[in-house]
PDB file of C-alpha atoms and ligand atoms in Angstrom:
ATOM      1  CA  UNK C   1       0.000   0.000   0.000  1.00 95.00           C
ATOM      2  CA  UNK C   2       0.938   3.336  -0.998  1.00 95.00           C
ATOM      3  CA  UNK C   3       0.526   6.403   1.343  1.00 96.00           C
ATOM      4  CA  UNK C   4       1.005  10.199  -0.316  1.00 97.00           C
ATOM      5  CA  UNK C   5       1.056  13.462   1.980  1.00 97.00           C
ATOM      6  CA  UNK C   6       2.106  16.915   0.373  1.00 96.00           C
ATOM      7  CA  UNK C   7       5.075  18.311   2.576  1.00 96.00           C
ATOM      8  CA  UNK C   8       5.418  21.861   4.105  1.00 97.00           C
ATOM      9  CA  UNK C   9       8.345  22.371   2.650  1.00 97.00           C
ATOM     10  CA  UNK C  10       8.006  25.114  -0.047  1.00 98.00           C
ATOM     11  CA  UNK C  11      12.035  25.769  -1.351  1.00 97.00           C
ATOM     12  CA  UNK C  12      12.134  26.393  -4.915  1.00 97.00           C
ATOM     13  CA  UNK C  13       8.729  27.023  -5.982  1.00 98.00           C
ATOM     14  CA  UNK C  14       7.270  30.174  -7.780  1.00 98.00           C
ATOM     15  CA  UNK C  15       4.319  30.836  -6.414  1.00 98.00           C
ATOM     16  CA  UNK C  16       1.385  33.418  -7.837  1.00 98.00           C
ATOM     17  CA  UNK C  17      -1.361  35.325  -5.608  1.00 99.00           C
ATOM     18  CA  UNK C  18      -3.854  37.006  -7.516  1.00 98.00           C
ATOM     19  CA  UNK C  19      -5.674  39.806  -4.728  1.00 98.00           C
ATOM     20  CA  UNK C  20      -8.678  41.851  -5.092  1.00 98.00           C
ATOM     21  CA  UNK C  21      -8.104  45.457  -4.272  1.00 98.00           C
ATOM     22  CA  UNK C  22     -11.699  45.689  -3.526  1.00 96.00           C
ATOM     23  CA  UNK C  23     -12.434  45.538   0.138  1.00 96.00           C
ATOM     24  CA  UNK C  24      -8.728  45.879   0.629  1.00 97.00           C
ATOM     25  CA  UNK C  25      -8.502  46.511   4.475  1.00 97.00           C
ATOM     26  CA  UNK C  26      -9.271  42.570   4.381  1.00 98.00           C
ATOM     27  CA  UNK C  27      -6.901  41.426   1.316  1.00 98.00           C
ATOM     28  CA  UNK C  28      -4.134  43.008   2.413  1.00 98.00           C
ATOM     29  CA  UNK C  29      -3.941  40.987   5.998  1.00 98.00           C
ATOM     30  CA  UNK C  30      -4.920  38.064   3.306  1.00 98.00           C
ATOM     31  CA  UNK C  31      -2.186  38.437   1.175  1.00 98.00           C
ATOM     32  CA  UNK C  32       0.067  39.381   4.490  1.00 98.00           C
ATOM     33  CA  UNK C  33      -0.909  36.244   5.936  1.00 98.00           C
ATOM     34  CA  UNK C  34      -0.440  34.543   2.741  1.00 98.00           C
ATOM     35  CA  UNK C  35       3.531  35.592   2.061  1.00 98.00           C
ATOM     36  CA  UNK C  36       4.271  35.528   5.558  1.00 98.00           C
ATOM     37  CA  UNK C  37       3.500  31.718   5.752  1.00 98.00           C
ATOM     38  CA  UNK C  38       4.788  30.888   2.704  1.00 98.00           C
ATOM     39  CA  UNK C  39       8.231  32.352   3.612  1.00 98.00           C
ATOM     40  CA  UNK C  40       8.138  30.476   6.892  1.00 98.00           C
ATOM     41  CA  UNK C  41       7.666  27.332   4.798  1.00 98.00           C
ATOM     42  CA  UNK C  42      10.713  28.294   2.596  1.00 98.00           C
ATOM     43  CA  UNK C  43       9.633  29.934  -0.644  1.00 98.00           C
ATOM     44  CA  UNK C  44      12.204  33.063  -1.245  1.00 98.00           C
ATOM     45  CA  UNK C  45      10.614  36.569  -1.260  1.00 98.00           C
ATOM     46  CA  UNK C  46      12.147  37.097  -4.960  1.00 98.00           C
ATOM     47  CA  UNK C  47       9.819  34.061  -5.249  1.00 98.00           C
ATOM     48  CA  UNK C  48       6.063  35.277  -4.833  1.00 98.00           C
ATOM     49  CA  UNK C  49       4.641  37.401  -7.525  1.00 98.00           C
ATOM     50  CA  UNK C  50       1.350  39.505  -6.394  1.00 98.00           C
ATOM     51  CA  UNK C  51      -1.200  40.175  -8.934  1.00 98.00           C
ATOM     52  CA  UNK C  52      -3.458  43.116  -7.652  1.00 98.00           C
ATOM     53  CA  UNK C  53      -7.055  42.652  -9.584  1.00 98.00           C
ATOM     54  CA  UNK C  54      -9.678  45.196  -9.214  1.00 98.00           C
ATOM     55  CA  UNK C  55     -12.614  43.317  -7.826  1.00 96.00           C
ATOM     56  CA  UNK C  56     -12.753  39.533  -7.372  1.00 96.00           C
ATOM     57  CA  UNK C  57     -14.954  39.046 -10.617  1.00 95.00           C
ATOM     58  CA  UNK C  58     -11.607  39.938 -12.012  1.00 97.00           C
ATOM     59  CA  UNK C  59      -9.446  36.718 -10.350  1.00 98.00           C
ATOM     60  CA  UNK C  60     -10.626  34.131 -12.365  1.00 98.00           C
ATOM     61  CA  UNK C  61      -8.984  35.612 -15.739  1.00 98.00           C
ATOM     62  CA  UNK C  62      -5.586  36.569 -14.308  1.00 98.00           C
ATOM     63  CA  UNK C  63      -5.752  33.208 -12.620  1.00 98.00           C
ATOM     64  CA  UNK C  64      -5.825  31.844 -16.007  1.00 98.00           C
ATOM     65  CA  UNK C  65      -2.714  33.782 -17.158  1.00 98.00           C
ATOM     66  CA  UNK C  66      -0.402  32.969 -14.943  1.00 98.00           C
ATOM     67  CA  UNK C  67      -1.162  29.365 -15.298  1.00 98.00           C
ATOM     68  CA  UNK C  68      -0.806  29.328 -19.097  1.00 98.00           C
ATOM     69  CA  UNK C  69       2.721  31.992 -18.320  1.00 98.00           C
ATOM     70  CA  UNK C  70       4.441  28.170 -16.751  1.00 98.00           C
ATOM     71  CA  UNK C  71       6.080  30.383 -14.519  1.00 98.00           C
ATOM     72  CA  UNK C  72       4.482  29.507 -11.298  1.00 98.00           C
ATOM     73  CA  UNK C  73       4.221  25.958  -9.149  1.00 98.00           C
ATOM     74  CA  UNK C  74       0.684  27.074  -7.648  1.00 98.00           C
ATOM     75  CA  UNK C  75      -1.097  29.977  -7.590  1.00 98.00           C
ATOM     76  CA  UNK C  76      -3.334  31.433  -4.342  1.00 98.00           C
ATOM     77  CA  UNK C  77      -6.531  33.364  -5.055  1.00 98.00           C
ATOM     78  CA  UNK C  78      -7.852  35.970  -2.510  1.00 98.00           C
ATOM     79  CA  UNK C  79     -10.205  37.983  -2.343  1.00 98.00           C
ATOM     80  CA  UNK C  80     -13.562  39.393   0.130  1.00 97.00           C
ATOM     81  CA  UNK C  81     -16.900  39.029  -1.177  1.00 96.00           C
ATOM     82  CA  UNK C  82     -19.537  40.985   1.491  1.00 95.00           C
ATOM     83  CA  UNK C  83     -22.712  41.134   1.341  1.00 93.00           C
ATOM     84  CA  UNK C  84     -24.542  44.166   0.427  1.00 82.00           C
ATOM     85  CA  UNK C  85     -28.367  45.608  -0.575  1.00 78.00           C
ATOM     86  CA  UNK C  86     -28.544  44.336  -3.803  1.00 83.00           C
ATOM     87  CA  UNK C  87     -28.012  41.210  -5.752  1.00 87.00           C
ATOM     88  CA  UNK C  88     -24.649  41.895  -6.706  1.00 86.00           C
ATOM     89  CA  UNK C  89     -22.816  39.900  -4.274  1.00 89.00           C
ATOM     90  CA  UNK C  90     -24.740  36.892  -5.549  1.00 91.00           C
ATOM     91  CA  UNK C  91     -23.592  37.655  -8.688  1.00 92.00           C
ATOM     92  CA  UNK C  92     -20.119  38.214  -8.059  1.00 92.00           C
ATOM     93  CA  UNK C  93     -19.795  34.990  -5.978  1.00 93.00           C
ATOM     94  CA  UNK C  94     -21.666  32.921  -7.791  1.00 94.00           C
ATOM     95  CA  UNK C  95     -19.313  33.696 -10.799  1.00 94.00           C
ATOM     96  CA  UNK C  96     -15.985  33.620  -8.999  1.00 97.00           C
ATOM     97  CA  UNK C  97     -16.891  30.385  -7.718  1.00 96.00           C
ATOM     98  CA  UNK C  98     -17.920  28.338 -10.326  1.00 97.00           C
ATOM     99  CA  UNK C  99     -15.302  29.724 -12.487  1.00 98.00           C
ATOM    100  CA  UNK C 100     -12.210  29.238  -9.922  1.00 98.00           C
ATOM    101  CA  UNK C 101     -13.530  25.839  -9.827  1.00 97.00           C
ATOM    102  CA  UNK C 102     -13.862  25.333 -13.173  1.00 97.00           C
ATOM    103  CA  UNK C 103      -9.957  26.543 -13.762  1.00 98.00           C
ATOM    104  CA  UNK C 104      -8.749  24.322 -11.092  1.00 96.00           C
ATOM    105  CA  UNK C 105      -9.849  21.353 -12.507  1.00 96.00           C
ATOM    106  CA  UNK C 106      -7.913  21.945 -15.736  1.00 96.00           C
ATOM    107  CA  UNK C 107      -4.962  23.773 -14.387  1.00 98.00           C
ATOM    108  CA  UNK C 108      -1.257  21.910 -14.637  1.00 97.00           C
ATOM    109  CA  UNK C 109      -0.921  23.619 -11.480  1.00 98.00           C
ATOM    110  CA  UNK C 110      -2.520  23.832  -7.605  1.00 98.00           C
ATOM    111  CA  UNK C 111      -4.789  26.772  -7.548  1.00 98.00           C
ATOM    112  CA  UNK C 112      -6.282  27.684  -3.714  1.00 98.00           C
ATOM    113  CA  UNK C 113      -9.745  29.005  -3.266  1.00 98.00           C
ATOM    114  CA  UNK C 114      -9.270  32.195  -0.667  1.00 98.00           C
ATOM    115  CA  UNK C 115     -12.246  34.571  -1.406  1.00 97.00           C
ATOM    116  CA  UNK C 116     -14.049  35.410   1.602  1.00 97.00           C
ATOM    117  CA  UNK C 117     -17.333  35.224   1.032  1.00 96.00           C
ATOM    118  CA  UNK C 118     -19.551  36.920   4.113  1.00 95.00           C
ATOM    119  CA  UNK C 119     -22.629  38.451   5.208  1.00 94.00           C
ATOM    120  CA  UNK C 120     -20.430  40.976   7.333  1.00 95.00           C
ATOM    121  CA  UNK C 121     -17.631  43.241   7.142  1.00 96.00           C
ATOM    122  CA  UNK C 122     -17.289  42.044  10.644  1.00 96.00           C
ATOM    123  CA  UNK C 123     -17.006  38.289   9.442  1.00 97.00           C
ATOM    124  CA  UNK C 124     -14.661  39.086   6.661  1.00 97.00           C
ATOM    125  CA  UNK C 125     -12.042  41.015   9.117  1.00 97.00           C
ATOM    126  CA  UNK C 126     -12.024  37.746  11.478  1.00 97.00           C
ATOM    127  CA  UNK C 127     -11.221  35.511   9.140  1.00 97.00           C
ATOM    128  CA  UNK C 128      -8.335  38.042   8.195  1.00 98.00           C
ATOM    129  CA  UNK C 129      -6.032  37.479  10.726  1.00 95.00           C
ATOM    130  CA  UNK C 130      -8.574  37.915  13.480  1.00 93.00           C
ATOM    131  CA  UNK C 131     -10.555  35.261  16.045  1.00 94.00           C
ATOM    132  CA  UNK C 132     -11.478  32.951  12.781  1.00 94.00           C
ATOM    133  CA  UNK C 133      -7.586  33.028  11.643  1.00 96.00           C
ATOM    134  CA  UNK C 134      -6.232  33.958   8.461  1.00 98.00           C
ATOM    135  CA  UNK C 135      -7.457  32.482   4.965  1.00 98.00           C
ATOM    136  CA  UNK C 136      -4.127  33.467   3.395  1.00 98.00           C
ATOM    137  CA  UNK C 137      -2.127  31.459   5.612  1.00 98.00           C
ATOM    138  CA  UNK C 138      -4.231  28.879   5.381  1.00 98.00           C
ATOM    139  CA  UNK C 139      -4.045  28.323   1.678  1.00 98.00           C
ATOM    140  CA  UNK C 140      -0.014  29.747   1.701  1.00 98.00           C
ATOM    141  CA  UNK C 141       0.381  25.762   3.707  1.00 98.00           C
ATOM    142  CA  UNK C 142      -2.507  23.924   1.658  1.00 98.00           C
ATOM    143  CA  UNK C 143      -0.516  25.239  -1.831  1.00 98.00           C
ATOM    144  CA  UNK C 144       2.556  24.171  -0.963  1.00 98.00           C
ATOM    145  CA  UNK C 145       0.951  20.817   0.571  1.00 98.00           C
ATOM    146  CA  UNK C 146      -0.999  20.424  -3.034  1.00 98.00           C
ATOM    147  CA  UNK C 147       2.149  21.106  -4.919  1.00 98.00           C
ATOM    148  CA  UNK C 148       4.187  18.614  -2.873  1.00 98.00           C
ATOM    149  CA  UNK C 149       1.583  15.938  -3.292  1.00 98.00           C
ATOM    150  CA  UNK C 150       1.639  16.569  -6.693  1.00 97.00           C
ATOM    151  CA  UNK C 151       5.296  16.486  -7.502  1.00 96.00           C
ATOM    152  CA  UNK C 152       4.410  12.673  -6.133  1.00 96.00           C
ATOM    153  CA  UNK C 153       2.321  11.186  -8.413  1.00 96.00           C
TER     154      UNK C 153
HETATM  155  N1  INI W 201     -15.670  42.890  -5.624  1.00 71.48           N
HETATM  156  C1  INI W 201     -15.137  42.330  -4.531  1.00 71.48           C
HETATM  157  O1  INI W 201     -13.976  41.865  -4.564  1.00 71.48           O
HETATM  158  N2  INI W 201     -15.848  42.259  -3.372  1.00 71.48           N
HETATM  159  C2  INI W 201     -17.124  42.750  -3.285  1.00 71.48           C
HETATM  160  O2  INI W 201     -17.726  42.673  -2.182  1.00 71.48           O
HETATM  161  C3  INI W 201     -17.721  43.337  -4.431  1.00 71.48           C
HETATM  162  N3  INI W 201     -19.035  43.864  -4.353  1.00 71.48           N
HETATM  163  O3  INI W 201     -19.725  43.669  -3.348  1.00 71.48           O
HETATM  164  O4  INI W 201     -19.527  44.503  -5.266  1.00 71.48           O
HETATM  165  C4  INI W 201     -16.956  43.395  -5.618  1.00 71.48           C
HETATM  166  N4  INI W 201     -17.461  43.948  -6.728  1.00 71.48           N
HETATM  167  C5  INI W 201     -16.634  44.331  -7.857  1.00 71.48           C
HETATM  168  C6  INI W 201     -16.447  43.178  -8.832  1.00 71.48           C
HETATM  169  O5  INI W 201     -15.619  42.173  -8.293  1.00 71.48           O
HETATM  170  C7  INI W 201     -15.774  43.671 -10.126  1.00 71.48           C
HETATM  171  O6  INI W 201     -14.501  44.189  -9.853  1.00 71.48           O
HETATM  172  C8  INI W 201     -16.581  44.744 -10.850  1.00 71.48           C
HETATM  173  O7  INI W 201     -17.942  44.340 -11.017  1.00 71.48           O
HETATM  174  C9  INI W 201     -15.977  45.012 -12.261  1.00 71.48           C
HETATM  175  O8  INI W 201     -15.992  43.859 -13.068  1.00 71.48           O
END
């Protein structure tokens, strides 16, 4: 029997964030949390490349790029989503979503899902580095994880 676990170790890998500027009191503490952790785990500062988007509609298309530029191991989207009087946040999520999705299933590389999506500016900010932790470090250690599995199979 054959057992594979992705390793922390993150040496030598190119790594990609693509961040939404909108809401960015919250994507900055993403993307903080996000480089932070991934230089703990070893990936060089020269290493990381951030892509600032305007809005999180805009992720999915970038995301696309720098997959098909084969200069990255594994890209990390983030990006806040919060809710507000109209529709448009359905919109916006729904779209992000499904698309994100749809590009990770046919990317050569790991792509990490970190769009907050919230009813509450409140919500978005804890999950930001506050009492619900930090969505950028969480997928900075899941991307290198993915890659590392990867590189196994
Ligand atoms: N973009 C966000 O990243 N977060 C939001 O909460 C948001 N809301 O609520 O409107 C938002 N809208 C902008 C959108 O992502 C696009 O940038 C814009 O529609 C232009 O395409």
């Amino acid at each position: 029997m054959n057992e594979i676990y992705g390793t922390l170790n993150g040496q030598n890998k190119k790594i990609a964030i693509v961040a939404a500027q909108f809401n960015e009191v919250v994507t900055k503490k993403l993307v903080k949390g996000a480089v932070t952790q991934l230089e703990k785990l070893g990936v060089s500062e020269s290493d990381i490349t951030i892509l600032w988007v305007p809005g999180a509609f805009e992720i999915p298309r970038i995301t696309k790029c720098t997959i098909e530029s084969q200069k990255f191991a594994g890209v990390i989207t983030l990006g806040a989503v919060v809710r507000g009087e109209t529709s448009h946040f359905d919109y916006v999520c729904q779209g992000v979503t499904a698309s994100i999705a749809e590009i990770t299933l046919h990317s050569s590389i790991p792509v990490m899902f970190g769009i907050l999506t919230t009813n509450t500016m409140k919500q978005a900010i804890d999950r930001a580095g506050g009492k619900a932790g930090n969505k950028g470090v969480e997928c900075a250690n899941d991307l290198i994880e993915m890659i590392n599995i990867e590189n196994q199979i």
